[in-house]
Structures are given as structure tokens and as C-alpha cells.
Amino acid sequence: MSSPVPQLTWFLARRSGRRGLHSQLLAAGAAAVGALILLVLTAACFGSGTRAHDTAWRTPAPDRHGTAVQTLGTSYLGDRPVTVVSLAQLPGRKATPAPPGLTEFPEPGQVYVSPALADLLHRTPAKQLADRFPKVSSYGAIGDAGLAAPQELVAVVGKAASDPTVSSAAEPLGLFGQFGGLTARSVISGFDGTDVSVFTSADKPAVSVGVAIVAVPVVVLAAAAGRLGAARREQRLAALRLAGATPRQILAMTGLESAVVGAAGALTGALAYCLLLPALAKIPFGIGSWYTDQLWVGLPWLLAVTVFVAGLIAVSAMLTLRQVAVSPLGVAQQANPRRTRLIRLVLFAAVLLYNYVTASSGSPGPREQLAMLLMFYGAFWLLGPWVVDRLGRITAHFARRPATLLAARRLSDDPRGSWRTVSGLVLAGFVAGFFTVGNVGIEDYHYPDQVAVPTTSAATARTAASEARSLLDAAGVKATVTTSKGDDDLLSSSTGVLVHVSGGTEQLDTAVTALSNLVPGQLPYTQNYANAENDAFTGRLGELGTAALAVSFLVATASAGLTAAANVLDRRRVYALLRLAGTPLKLLDRARFRETVLPLVVLAGGTTAAGIYAAFQVNKMFDSTISTSGAVTLAVCITVGALAMFAAIGASRPLLRAVTENAAQTAD
């Protein structure tokens, strides 16, 4: 005998009416937003790893039985890095395969450049850029396979094996050459290196941290979709339970309906992700925007996220039916609203104590840090309804205005529903507190007018200094040329030539170009080269903070708007009875806003303070201080987030007016 659950579920869904359809559309909308953001986060995580891997071929992988010599050098045009890979086939060895992005191994004298560098070569005076490379009639093009981003400036130069620029003289010299990761030389047999570029090495860790922080509010939003329309669903299923339906049938009907609605919404979100891929690829991060294929998660992950969101919504919906299974008559009569228990506070305190002890005992590893973050989110999610419940009772005791009294009663009657409305912005408060006030600052080298060229000895430096004066005079650069062994300059205790340039960025670029061949195999560098690793790290943190804030507040706004609309539908009978009792519509609307403001001020303040404390702990690890300018940013973020949330709640005002227009019929 076939189960009656599918047919009955379909029948009830069709007969749920216009307001039932509204609840289903809201749940599907929440599922779509959740699936879309989860797919974007997954794409960013995978894409950052793929992009970093796409730069690994430029750092030579040593092989003493290799077939070619590869050198890696980095110079700057203004503040943009130019990566130069020089390749020379060793005579008498088998042919070396072509590097990624090229169709063949470059011959001596050939120069291949990325599209972005080719554009700059045409727009920039030759003495500032083109003269750094061998003169050719035309440049070859590096394909997408050899680049990590469309904006990368990369050149591949073919050399003869006897060229001094690829000989042993091209071994990295000086402090920054040996430890900066921007210069290298080795004999190679292929391009299967694993050392990624300094400019992309921080991408994957930074994105992983951001995903861990932002994913929790997104999952919360998806789970909340299963609870939209919970009151109406409980009433309907309680009647079926009283009519003889078993608890298993009730759960099956709820799970089936919620899974179908969630799957429809998740598929819509997945479709939106596919359509938005070209637009998402244009969002800059780190070294530039993305290639579309870097952000494509693949069909298995697309289906996995869809199934996860649909399953999460179904489970969340079924978890709301415990009271229906135990006491269907109480649910039908809307008696004895469930109270929150003190155990929530105990668990929250236990998690805080565990995190404090773990953080104080030493430096926890990445897995421990992720576990602590997830535990904090979970504990705060448990604590939220308890705080809302107690806040409602306290407010009701001291209330002096009707709107405040109504808001307090709603908070204590339905603390879980009220918590779901504000939970997005409350959890976003942690992100805002962490990333705005907790900007990590690493002390940089500050030598804005210096160009340095390292040498092997002081005698070589003196000879090179004399030649440098002639080259700079010919290029029209006004500069002072010295040799240095001191600590207070860009050479940092290394021997070499030090040039003090006057005239700004263009003169500095011209000086770098003029000195490109001063010492074979040693490219001149500026302060940007010395600060490259620090700038990449702090830059990613700043971009991560901006992205995390944007996504968090987007999720918070969507969650608040959807939940507020669903609450209006769930409470339409209560609102109708209040309207019949003579309560003005403006008073009901004012009570809705106060119902949001009260827990928002208390709970968002708590999570923001927790975020600031976490930022303080991170800053202590880097011997840094709290960013004072971040306090202004934090205030702006909280203000904008609250205004966006109130706007989203205000958008459901027409729905409130609609459900109370015919109050007598709605109350019946």
C-alpha cells in the first residue's frame, strides 16, 4: 500500500491559500540567497587556491640533471609588480617543454608578455618600462594558462645559456633577494614548481578565514528558511495530528514540503550563481580580478550545496514540530508558549571559558581556531533566544508605553522568532568588530626615493656606482649615487649601489629601467620590493575585512526582511484581534520595530565587543595596537547595517496592512 504522505502534502500545499504561498515563496527566497552566497564563498575558496597554483611555475624547481636554466626576477612600475621569468635552453640537453601560457620554449631574444603588460608597454614611455627588456620587433603573448589574473604584469624572456643574466651570477643577493621570495635561479627540467608567488600566497588562508566567519550566518539564514511560517504550519499539522495522523506522518509531510521548497529555492540560487559568474569574476581581490573558470565550483559541488541547503531547511522545519507531536491540542489552542531554559546560559559560559583557557594556554593551531570560532557562533546562537526571553520579561515589567508593552510581550511569547529576525546583524556585529578595529599593521620599510642594486663585493659596487652615474645621466635622471654597507637604507646591510632619486614616481621608474642591466642577473629594486610580502598580507586582510562586512550585512538584511515578513504572516491572527480591539495600525508597526531594536542593541553590542576582543588578541600576536581609525569605520558599519535592517523590516509594512484589512475574517 502506497504512503498517503505525498498526496496529502500536495493537497495541503495547494489548499494553503495565498498566504501559504507567501510563506513558501519567502522560504524559497531565503534558500536561494543562502545557496547563492554559499556557492560564492565556495568559489572564492577554491578560486584563490587555483589562482595561487597558477603562479607556481614561475619559481624554478631545482633539478641538477635539468635541461634549462630559469631565473625569476621582480621589478616595479610605480606600485605594480612586474614579474620577469628568464629561460635558457642548455646545449646538448633534450628539449624543455613550453612553460604554461606559451606554445613553445622561448628562443634567445624572444620576449613574451601578458596582455596587461603589453598594454602598458604601448602606453608608457620606453625609458620607464620597455627598455628593461630586449628590443624586439613584436612581443609574443602569454596565454591565460600562464597567468593568475588578467591584470598581472608578467614577461618571459628567452636567453642564451651563456648570457650572464642567467649564469651563476644571477643567484639572489642581499637580504631581500634571499628571503623575499621574489628572486630565484635554478637548473630545471620542467615547470612543476610548488612555491607560489608572494603576491598570491596569502590569498587562500585569508579567504579560508573569511569563509569560516561568514559561512555561519549564511547557514543560519538557510536554516531559518525552514522555520518561516512555523506557527501556521504547527496549527495546520496539529489539526491533522488530532484527526489521527501519526507523528511520523507529520514529520514526513513537513520534511517533504520543506525539502521541495528548499530545493526550488536552492536551485534558483545555483542558477543565479551560474548567471552571475562573469560579473563575479570582475570583482578585484589581491592581484586583480578573476578568470571565470577559476570561480567555477564544478557540477558536483553545485549539486552538493543545493542538496545541503534543501536538507538543512527540511531538518530545521522538522525540528520545530516537537510540540506538535507531544501536545497537538496545546498547539491548536496556542497555549503555554515554550520557555527558554537556563542551560543555554550555562553552555554559553562553558564555551567562553573553554575558548579563554585555550587562547591563554598558547598559540592554537588553525584547526583549533576554527573550532573555537564555530563553538562561539553555536553558543551565541543558543544564548540568543534566552537573552531575548529575559529581555522581554524585564521590558514588560518597566514598560510605560503601549508599543513597548506589545513588543515586550512578543519577545517573551516567541523569543526564538524574535531572535531569528535580529540574529543576522547580531552575528555580523562580531565580523564588524573584528575586521574594523582589528586591522593588523606591520611596520614597512620607508625609503620612497631610493633604488638599490646588490653586488657581490664592495669593489664591484664601486665600479657599478661609476657606471650607474653615466646611465642615469644619459636617461636624464637627477640622482645621487653611493655605495652602502649601512643599516639605514634600502640595501639593509648588503653591499651594492644605492641611488637617491629626486623627481617623483616617473623619475624612479626611469632610474629602475636605466639600471636594469647594471649588474647581470640583479634587477634594481625599490621600497615596494622590500615591502612586497608585508603589503600582500596586510592588503589581503583589508580586502577580506571589506568583503566579510559586505557579505555579513547582506545576509543580515536579507534575513531580517524575510523573517519580518514571515512573522507578519504567522501572527496575522494576533494582529487581527488587536485591530478588532481598536489598536491603531501605526502602534502595531511601532511595536514591530521596538521588538527588533531591543534585542538588537543588547545582543549586537555583545557580539561587537567579542569581535573587538578577538581583534585585540590577534593584534597582540603581531605586537600591534587597535586601529583608532577603525572605530569610525565600526560606527559607520553598525549604523548602515541597522538602517538597512530597519528598511528591510519596513518593507513588510504593506503586508501588515494587507493581513489586517479584513480583521474580522482573519481573526476567525
XYZ file of C-alpha atoms in Angstrom:
668
model
C 0.000 0.000 0.000
C 1.474 3.346 -1.035
C 2.029 6.089 1.547
C -0.599 8.854 1.612
C 2.038 11.408 2.655
C 2.964 12.772 -0.826
C -0.658 13.153 -1.948
C -1.735 14.739 1.326
C 1.263 17.072 1.328
C 0.464 18.206 -2.210
C -3.207 18.658 -1.343
C -2.455 20.789 1.726
C 0.113 22.856 -0.159
C -2.427 23.625 -2.892
C -5.116 24.487 -0.343
C -2.861 26.667 1.823
C -4.118 29.765 0.048
C -2.390 32.964 -0.904
C -0.750 33.492 2.476
C 0.552 29.935 2.489
C 2.071 30.634 -0.915
C 3.652 33.789 0.506
C 5.337 31.763 3.261
C 6.615 29.237 0.740
C 7.978 31.987 -1.502
C 9.744 33.608 1.440
C 11.316 30.283 2.408
C 12.376 29.675 -1.192
C 13.832 33.192 -1.326
C 15.872 32.587 1.827
C 17.074 29.281 0.388
C 18.067 30.995 -2.866
C 20.055 33.693 -1.062
C 21.721 31.106 1.176
C 22.651 28.812 -1.721
C 23.944 31.716 -3.818
C 26.204 33.059 -1.069
C 27.445 29.585 -0.100
C 28.369 28.908 -3.734
C 30.142 32.261 -3.984
C 32.091 31.510 -0.791
C 32.999 28.052 -2.090
C 34.087 29.548 -5.415
C 36.269 32.131 -3.659
C 37.915 29.435 -1.540
C 38.662 27.140 -4.477
C 39.459 30.009 -6.842
C 42.057 31.553 -4.535
C 43.865 28.218 -4.333
C 43.710 27.731 -8.093
C 44.963 31.258 -8.713
C 47.902 30.795 -6.356
C 48.771 27.483 -8.028
C 48.771 29.210 -11.424
C 51.808 31.253 -10.295
C 53.898 28.295 -9.044
C 55.538 27.617 -12.426
C 57.449 30.903 -12.256
C 59.538 29.852 -9.260
C 62.085 27.323 -10.571
C 62.025 23.774 -9.186
C 65.721 22.715 -8.937
C 66.865 19.654 -10.894
C 70.625 19.233 -11.234
C 70.052 16.956 -14.240
C 67.767 19.546 -15.806
C 67.645 20.790 -19.358
C 67.342 24.563 -18.962
C 68.124 27.468 -16.647
C 65.288 29.546 -15.184
C 65.563 32.790 -13.257
C 62.831 34.732 -11.522
C 63.100 38.469 -11.039
C 60.680 41.153 -9.861
C 60.733 44.864 -10.535
C 58.097 47.546 -10.126
C 56.385 50.109 -12.300
C 55.069 52.556 -9.739
C 53.409 50.306 -7.180
C 52.632 47.466 -9.615
C 54.948 44.426 -9.625
C 56.421 43.212 -12.915
C 57.407 39.528 -12.812
C 60.225 38.613 -15.214
C 60.985 34.953 -15.983
C 64.172 34.343 -18.000
C 64.676 30.951 -19.667
C 67.732 29.488 -21.399
C 67.954 26.034 -23.013
C 71.153 24.217 -22.023
C 73.136 22.962 -25.034
C 73.318 19.211 -25.536
C 70.246 18.543 -23.384
C 66.842 17.363 -24.528
C 64.242 19.980 -25.363
C 62.498 21.606 -22.406
C 58.686 21.731 -22.525
C 56.979 25.069 -23.035
C 56.023 26.965 -19.885
C 52.304 27.466 -19.117
C 50.751 30.104 -21.361
C 53.291 29.612 -24.179
C 53.100 27.261 -27.131
C 56.866 26.643 -27.269
C 60.016 27.173 -25.251
C 61.279 30.713 -25.973
C 64.292 31.177 -28.229
C 67.078 33.613 -27.246
C 65.931 37.189 -27.842
C 62.206 36.400 -27.789
C 60.003 38.244 -25.293
C 56.502 37.149 -24.295
C 54.312 39.447 -22.213
C 50.903 39.306 -20.555
C 48.082 41.345 -22.164
C 48.125 43.873 -19.310
C 51.892 44.357 -19.662
C 51.562 44.659 -23.447
C 49.058 47.454 -22.952
C 51.415 49.257 -20.567
C 54.333 48.855 -22.962
C 52.351 50.743 -25.603
C 51.167 53.479 -23.229
C 54.292 54.042 -21.126
C 57.436 55.820 -22.372
C 60.109 53.290 -23.321
C 62.648 54.750 -20.888
C 60.277 53.918 -17.997
C 59.420 50.315 -18.946
C 60.184 48.864 -22.411
C 63.948 49.416 -22.137
C 64.055 46.867 -19.311
C 63.568 44.114 -21.900
C 65.482 43.142 -25.073
C 64.397 45.140 -28.111
C 62.159 43.069 -30.381
C 60.043 43.798 -33.424
C 56.967 42.390 -31.704
C 56.119 40.805 -28.383
C 54.653 37.326 -28.028
C 51.572 36.837 -25.883
C 51.307 34.831 -22.662
C 48.027 32.917 -22.583
C 45.604 32.668 -19.677
C 47.155 29.355 -18.556
C 50.304 31.209 -17.500
C 48.527 33.967 -15.593
C 46.684 34.142 -12.296
C 44.689 37.284 -13.118
C 44.028 39.403 -16.228
C 45.793 42.409 -14.641
C 49.088 40.598 -13.935
C 52.266 42.098 -15.397
C 54.401 39.123 -16.466
C 57.200 38.787 -19.017
C 59.007 35.649 -20.232
C 62.393 36.381 -21.846
C 64.391 33.876 -23.889
C 68.139 33.875 -23.189
C 71.239 32.061 -24.404
C 72.826 29.688 -21.904
C 75.997 31.831 -21.980
C 74.139 35.031 -21.099
C 75.441 36.367 -17.750
C 71.881 37.240 -16.659
C 71.095 33.503 -16.302
C 74.530 32.389 -15.144
C 75.522 31.669 -11.559
C 75.947 35.446 -11.136
C 72.155 35.652 -11.160
C 71.868 33.885 -7.790
C 69.847 36.051 -5.352
C 71.932 38.534 -3.386
C 71.197 40.595 -0.299
C 68.610 40.240 2.430
C 65.556 40.732 0.215
C 66.911 38.595 -2.603
C 67.453 35.608 -0.323
C 64.310 35.786 1.802
C 61.827 37.850 -0.169
C 60.603 35.082 -2.493
C 60.766 37.457 -5.462
C 64.097 36.326 -6.929
C 65.368 32.817 -7.748
C 67.637 30.867 -10.110
C 67.909 27.119 -10.773
C 68.542 24.489 -13.404
C 65.158 22.959 -14.259
C 63.635 20.183 -16.332
C 60.058 21.455 -16.331
C 57.609 23.836 -14.738
C 56.117 21.791 -11.920
C 57.222 24.008 -9.036
C 55.119 24.236 -5.900
C 56.289 27.565 -4.442
C 53.546 30.076 -5.240
C 54.098 33.767 -5.796
C 54.440 36.116 -2.838
C 51.554 38.097 -4.317
C 49.124 35.146 -4.085
C 50.467 33.113 -1.153
C 48.205 34.873 1.367
C 45.031 34.564 -0.741
C 43.874 31.067 0.243
C 44.494 31.435 4.016
C 42.790 34.843 4.062
C 39.776 33.619 2.088
C 39.506 30.498 4.275
C 39.303 32.661 7.402
C 36.666 34.862 5.770
C 34.627 31.849 4.653
C 34.740 30.360 8.162
C 33.477 33.636 9.646
C 30.805 34.431 7.065
C 29.548 30.901 6.366
C 27.940 30.545 9.793
C 25.470 33.456 9.365
C 24.700 32.140 5.878
C 23.954 28.665 7.210
C 21.829 30.293 9.920
C 19.864 32.123 7.220
C 19.293 28.883 5.311
C 18.215 27.101 8.488
C 15.846 29.960 9.332
C 14.136 29.394 5.990
C 12.812 26.107 7.349
C 11.218 27.945 10.265
C 9.464 30.572 8.169
C 5.750 30.084 8.556
C 6.328 27.774 11.547
C 3.305 28.994 13.506
C 0.919 28.467 10.609
C 2.436 25.042 9.892
C 2.117 23.991 13.526
C -1.571 24.938 13.592
C -2.327 23.000 10.413
C -0.389 19.898 11.412
C -1.742 19.952 14.966
C -5.233 19.649 13.483
C -4.082 16.654 11.424
C -2.488 15.147 14.494
C -5.765 15.481 16.380
C -7.529 13.896 13.390
C -5.394 10.768 13.734
C -2.163 11.390 11.825
C 0.887 9.752 13.393
C 3.977 11.754 14.447
C 5.971 10.001 11.725
C 3.484 11.098 9.060
C 3.543 14.680 10.385
C 7.344 14.755 10.208
C 7.349 13.187 6.746
C 4.867 15.737 5.400
C 6.824 18.636 6.867
C 10.151 17.304 5.616
C 8.811 16.672 2.133
C 7.174 20.077 1.753
C 10.186 21.942 3.177
C 12.662 19.939 1.101
C 10.776 20.668 -2.113
C 10.514 24.387 -1.304
C 14.163 24.467 -0.223
C 15.319 22.607 -3.320
C 13.409 25.014 -5.568
C 14.995 27.977 -3.819
C 18.473 26.421 -3.768
C 18.275 25.602 -7.487
C 17.263 29.198 -8.127
C 20.314 30.339 -6.153
C 22.537 27.923 -8.088
C 21.155 29.251 -11.374
C 21.802 32.812 -10.202
C 25.387 31.823 -9.360
C 25.905 30.445 -12.872
C 24.450 33.579 -14.470
C 26.468 35.890 -12.218
C 29.830 34.165 -12.812
C 31.038 36.728 -15.390
C 30.104 39.580 -13.047
C 31.682 37.849 -10.033
C 34.905 37.360 -12.000
C 35.246 41.134 -12.350
C 35.398 41.679 -8.571
C 39.012 42.555 -7.716
C 40.850 40.708 -4.971
C 44.584 40.790 -4.384
C 46.432 40.872 -7.688
C 43.306 41.673 -9.688
C 40.064 40.211 -10.955
C 39.479 36.553 -11.792
C 39.188 34.282 -14.780
C 35.708 32.797 -14.927
C 36.914 29.190 -14.810
C 38.743 29.906 -11.523
C 35.397 30.616 -9.851
C 33.506 27.666 -11.338
C 32.999 25.150 -8.500
C 32.002 22.292 -10.770
C 28.751 20.348 -11.051
C 29.382 18.049 -8.032
C 29.809 20.997 -5.657
C 26.869 22.780 -7.261
C 24.640 19.792 -6.528
C 26.174 19.290 -3.075
C 25.376 22.838 -1.978
C 21.842 22.538 -3.383
C 21.226 19.287 -1.512
C 22.805 20.705 1.662
C 20.554 23.779 1.669
C 17.410 21.757 0.898
C 18.284 19.205 3.587
C 19.102 21.912 6.122
C 15.739 23.571 5.562
C 13.906 20.249 5.860
C 15.671 19.324 9.107
C 15.130 22.814 10.520
C 11.418 22.624 9.726
C 11.037 19.178 11.305
C 12.780 20.288 14.478
C 10.015 22.836 15.062
C 7.371 20.098 15.302
C 8.347 18.572 18.635
C 5.464 20.307 20.402
C 3.017 19.196 17.692
C 3.990 15.571 18.222
C 3.855 15.798 22.043
C 0.886 18.145 22.633
C -1.124 18.838 19.483
C -4.082 20.163 21.493
C -1.893 22.745 23.215
C -0.561 23.909 19.870
C -4.044 24.095 18.378
C -5.205 26.265 21.297
C -1.970 28.308 21.214
C -1.445 27.635 24.914
C 1.690 27.620 27.048
C 4.347 29.128 24.771
C 7.661 27.331 25.198
C 10.099 28.959 27.578
C 13.831 29.002 27.180
C 15.930 27.271 29.812
C 18.887 28.372 31.894
C 21.009 25.594 30.401
C 21.577 27.873 27.399
C 23.403 30.386 29.577
C 25.425 27.611 31.243
C 26.546 26.215 27.883
C 27.467 29.686 26.634
C 29.564 30.363 29.740
C 31.269 26.969 29.355
C 32.215 27.718 25.734
C 33.556 31.165 26.649
C 35.629 29.645 29.454
C 36.995 26.941 27.143
C 37.946 29.477 24.453
C 39.603 31.736 27.019
C 41.649 28.901 28.536
C 42.642 27.581 25.096
C 43.695 31.029 23.846
C 45.614 31.789 27.052
C 47.479 28.469 27.166
C 49.417 29.125 23.961
C 49.023 29.731 20.248
C 46.221 27.449 18.988
C 46.618 25.992 15.515
C 44.335 26.749 12.550
C 42.018 23.804 13.321
C 41.698 24.807 16.968
C 40.990 28.405 15.976
C 38.284 27.284 13.527
C 36.750 25.017 16.177
C 36.767 27.873 18.710
C 35.081 30.186 16.197
C 32.360 27.653 15.368
C 31.809 26.926 19.052
C 31.430 30.640 19.755
C 28.868 31.054 16.971
C 26.952 27.969 18.111
C 26.975 29.045 21.752
C 25.787 32.528 20.906
C 23.041 31.068 18.734
C 21.874 29.042 21.750
C 22.125 32.031 24.085
C 20.231 34.460 21.823
C 16.651 33.227 22.475
C 17.315 33.040 26.232
C 18.501 36.669 26.309
C 15.520 37.758 24.181
C 13.121 35.939 26.533
C 14.589 37.560 29.651
C 14.781 40.931 27.936
C 11.089 40.724 27.064
C 10.105 39.971 30.649
C 12.221 42.785 32.086
C 10.955 45.268 29.487
C 7.328 44.296 30.159
C 7.841 44.972 33.851
C 9.124 48.509 33.250
C 7.127 49.373 30.093
C 5.268 52.694 30.175
C 4.020 52.861 26.576
C 1.635 50.539 24.689
C 4.070 49.881 21.830
C 6.833 48.926 24.264
C 4.472 46.637 26.187
C 3.348 44.900 22.979
C 6.954 44.482 21.861
C 7.971 43.056 25.226
C 5.066 40.582 25.174
C 6.036 39.386 21.703
C 9.662 38.976 22.791
C 8.716 36.757 25.723
C 5.978 34.839 23.847
C 8.159 33.995 20.843
C 11.835 34.562 21.748
C 13.071 32.202 19.035
C 11.185 34.020 16.291
C 12.336 37.427 17.543
C 15.914 36.158 17.737
C 15.815 34.928 14.150
C 14.885 38.434 12.990
C 17.977 40.051 14.507
C 20.419 37.127 14.504
C 21.960 38.040 11.157
C 23.017 41.529 12.240
C 23.972 40.311 15.713
C 26.409 37.782 14.256
C 27.568 40.369 11.717
C 28.494 42.558 14.687
C 31.275 40.111 15.517
C 32.636 40.373 11.972
C 32.445 44.167 12.087
C 34.199 44.384 15.452
C 36.963 42.023 14.369
C 37.794 43.422 10.944
C 37.374 47.153 11.512
C 39.058 47.721 14.848
C 41.445 44.810 14.390
C 43.431 45.937 11.375
C 46.863 44.380 11.691
C 49.651 46.808 10.896
C 53.166 45.551 10.061
C 55.971 48.089 10.033
C 57.202 48.691 6.484
C 60.498 49.874 5.088
C 60.165 53.526 4.198
C 62.686 54.635 1.585
C 60.463 56.289 -1.038
C 63.223 57.851 -3.148
C 65.778 55.015 -3.169
C 66.763 52.436 -5.773
C 69.133 49.634 -4.748
C 71.216 47.196 -6.804
C 73.000 44.470 -4.771
C 76.528 43.355 -5.702
C 78.847 40.549 -4.630
C 81.541 42.808 -3.146
C 82.415 46.376 -2.244
C 84.868 46.596 -5.156
C 82.146 45.545 -7.607
C 79.829 48.116 -6.024
C 82.323 50.947 -6.577
C 82.727 50.007 -10.244
C 78.967 49.677 -10.697
C 78.365 53.032 -8.999
C 80.528 54.808 -11.547
C 78.658 53.144 -14.408
C 75.308 53.921 -12.758
C 76.078 57.651 -12.786
C 76.673 57.515 -16.526
C 73.491 55.534 -17.194
C 71.360 57.883 -15.096
C 72.837 60.974 -16.746
C 72.052 59.517 -20.167
C 68.471 58.814 -19.052
C 68.036 62.329 -17.693
C 67.544 61.270 -14.087
C 68.721 63.561 -11.300
C 70.095 61.313 -8.600
C 72.846 60.802 -6.054
C 74.733 57.523 -6.415
C 76.601 55.958 -3.484
C 77.759 52.590 -2.261
C 76.471 51.448 1.095
C 77.042 48.881 3.794
C 74.899 50.585 6.411
C 71.655 49.541 8.026
C 69.699 52.737 7.470
C 68.984 52.320 3.780
C 67.276 50.026 1.280
C 70.295 47.699 0.970
C 69.906 46.699 4.637
C 73.484 45.624 5.488
C 74.167 44.307 1.971
C 76.846 45.624 -0.364
C 75.705 47.329 -3.532
C 74.784 50.540 -5.280
C 72.324 52.917 -3.658
C 70.626 55.643 -5.708
C 68.696 58.585 -4.203
C 66.307 59.826 -6.893
C 64.525 63.181 -6.922
C 61.563 63.966 -9.124
C 58.773 61.576 -8.176
C 57.471 58.209 -9.384
C 58.213 58.694 -13.091
C 61.847 59.514 -12.374
C 62.048 56.489 -10.060
C 60.689 54.213 -12.818
C 63.159 55.705 -15.291
C 66.025 55.060 -12.873
C 64.946 51.430 -12.399
C 64.814 50.964 -16.171
C 68.221 52.609 -16.723
C 69.850 50.357 -14.106
C 68.187 47.101 -15.226
C 71.405 45.783 -16.813
C 73.875 47.394 -14.401
C 74.708 44.118 -12.620
C 73.966 40.976 -14.695
C 71.168 38.967 -13.175
C 70.415 41.506 -10.429
C 67.380 43.685 -11.036
C 67.256 47.028 -9.211
C 64.545 47.311 -6.583
C 62.635 49.975 -4.655
C 60.839 50.010 -1.299
C 57.843 48.297 -2.898
C 60.024 45.237 -3.491
C 61.216 45.221 0.115
C 57.645 45.559 1.429
C 56.036 43.126 -1.026
C 55.351 40.286 1.399
C 54.046 42.536 4.186
C 51.915 44.547 1.774
C 50.410 41.381 0.302
C 49.494 40.079 3.764
C 48.019 43.293 5.145
C 46.341 44.056 1.816
C 44.545 40.712 1.829
C 43.393 41.265 5.401
C 41.960 44.651 4.468
C 40.176 43.287 1.395
C 38.972 40.294 3.393
C 37.505 42.604 6.020
C 35.647 44.637 3.420
C 34.278 41.523 1.711
C 33.295 39.875 5.004
C 31.479 43.001 6.160
C 29.626 43.340 2.864
C 28.509 39.693 2.817
C 27.614 39.675 6.520
C 25.430 42.756 6.297
C 23.849 41.495 3.071
C 22.929 38.261 4.835
C 21.702 40.175 7.880
C 19.482 42.426 5.779
C 18.048 39.521 3.785
C 17.449 37.521 6.965
C 15.727 40.421 8.718
C 13.480 41.220 5.763
C 12.422 37.638 5.116
C 11.881 36.817 8.778
C 9.912 40.004 9.427
C 7.578 39.239 6.532
C 7.137 35.663 7.698
C 6.385 36.840 11.251
C 3.608 39.066 9.926
C 2.041 36.068 8.212
C 2.483 33.846 11.291
C 0.956 36.428 13.631
C -1.806 37.630 11.357
C -4.495 36.293 13.722
C -2.934 38.132 16.690
C -2.640 41.329 14.666
C -6.246 40.970 13.502
C -7.506 40.561 17.073
C -5.541 43.613 18.168
C -7.018 45.614 15.302
C -10.537 44.470 16.300
C -9.755 45.634 19.837
C -9.075 49.111 18.447
C -5.261 49.090 18.254
C -4.070 51.549 15.581
C -2.007 50.150 12.722
C 0.780 52.658 13.478
C 1.006 51.323 17.010
C 1.380 47.746 15.737
C 4.072 48.849 13.329
C 5.863 50.769 16.085
C 5.755 47.691 18.298
C 7.309 45.593 15.499
C 10.265 47.971 15.284
C 10.774 48.057 19.048
C 10.613 44.293 19.075
C 13.675 44.439 16.803
C 15.545 47.340 18.409
C 15.547 45.994 21.983
C 17.371 42.683 21.361
C 19.484 44.281 18.634
C 21.036 46.840 20.980
C 21.787 44.285 23.699
C 22.971 41.344 21.579
C 24.713 43.200 18.750
C 26.606 45.163 21.378
C 27.747 41.897 22.945
C 28.981 40.318 19.730
C 30.660 43.527 18.598
C 32.537 43.646 21.895
C 33.521 39.986 21.388
C 34.807 40.824 17.898
C 36.875 43.703 19.281
C 38.327 41.400 21.945
C 39.231 38.783 19.302
C 40.886 41.505 17.209
C 42.831 42.635 20.256
C 44.152 39.094 20.758
C 45.211 38.855 17.109
C 46.914 42.235 17.293
C 48.838 41.067 20.366
C 50.247 38.220 18.266
C 51.678 40.784 15.838
C 52.748 43.285 18.541
C 50.296 45.741 17.046
C 47.702 48.058 18.564
C 43.989 48.545 17.968
C 43.277 50.712 14.943
C 41.826 54.032 16.108
C 40.513 54.889 12.654
C 38.708 51.548 12.689
C 36.429 52.828 15.453
C 34.892 55.290 12.998
C 34.529 52.535 10.414
C 32.896 50.323 13.036
C 30.362 53.020 13.918
C 29.554 53.519 10.239
C 29.160 49.767 9.672
C 26.811 49.311 12.623
C 24.763 52.377 11.619
C 24.466 51.348 7.966
C 23.677 47.756 8.930
C 20.953 48.835 11.373
C 19.403 51.242 8.845
C 19.442 48.555 6.142
C 17.817 46.141 8.571
C 15.082 48.611 9.526
C 14.474 49.300 5.837
C 14.096 45.575 5.206
C 11.637 45.279 8.094
C 9.774 48.364 6.885
C 9.342 46.692 3.507
C 6.860 44.290 5.148
C 4.617 47.169 6.295
C 2.260 46.773 3.263
C 1.948 43.086 4.180
C 0.920 44.041 7.728
C -1.682 46.401 6.325
C -2.962 43.674 3.982
C -3.402 40.989 6.669
C -5.304 43.409 8.949
C -7.607 44.933 6.317
C -10.358 42.390 6.932
C -9.632 41.836 10.618
C -12.863 40.013 11.456
C -12.392 37.377 8.753
C -8.680 36.944 9.579
C -9.424 36.502 13.284
C -11.930 33.767 12.514
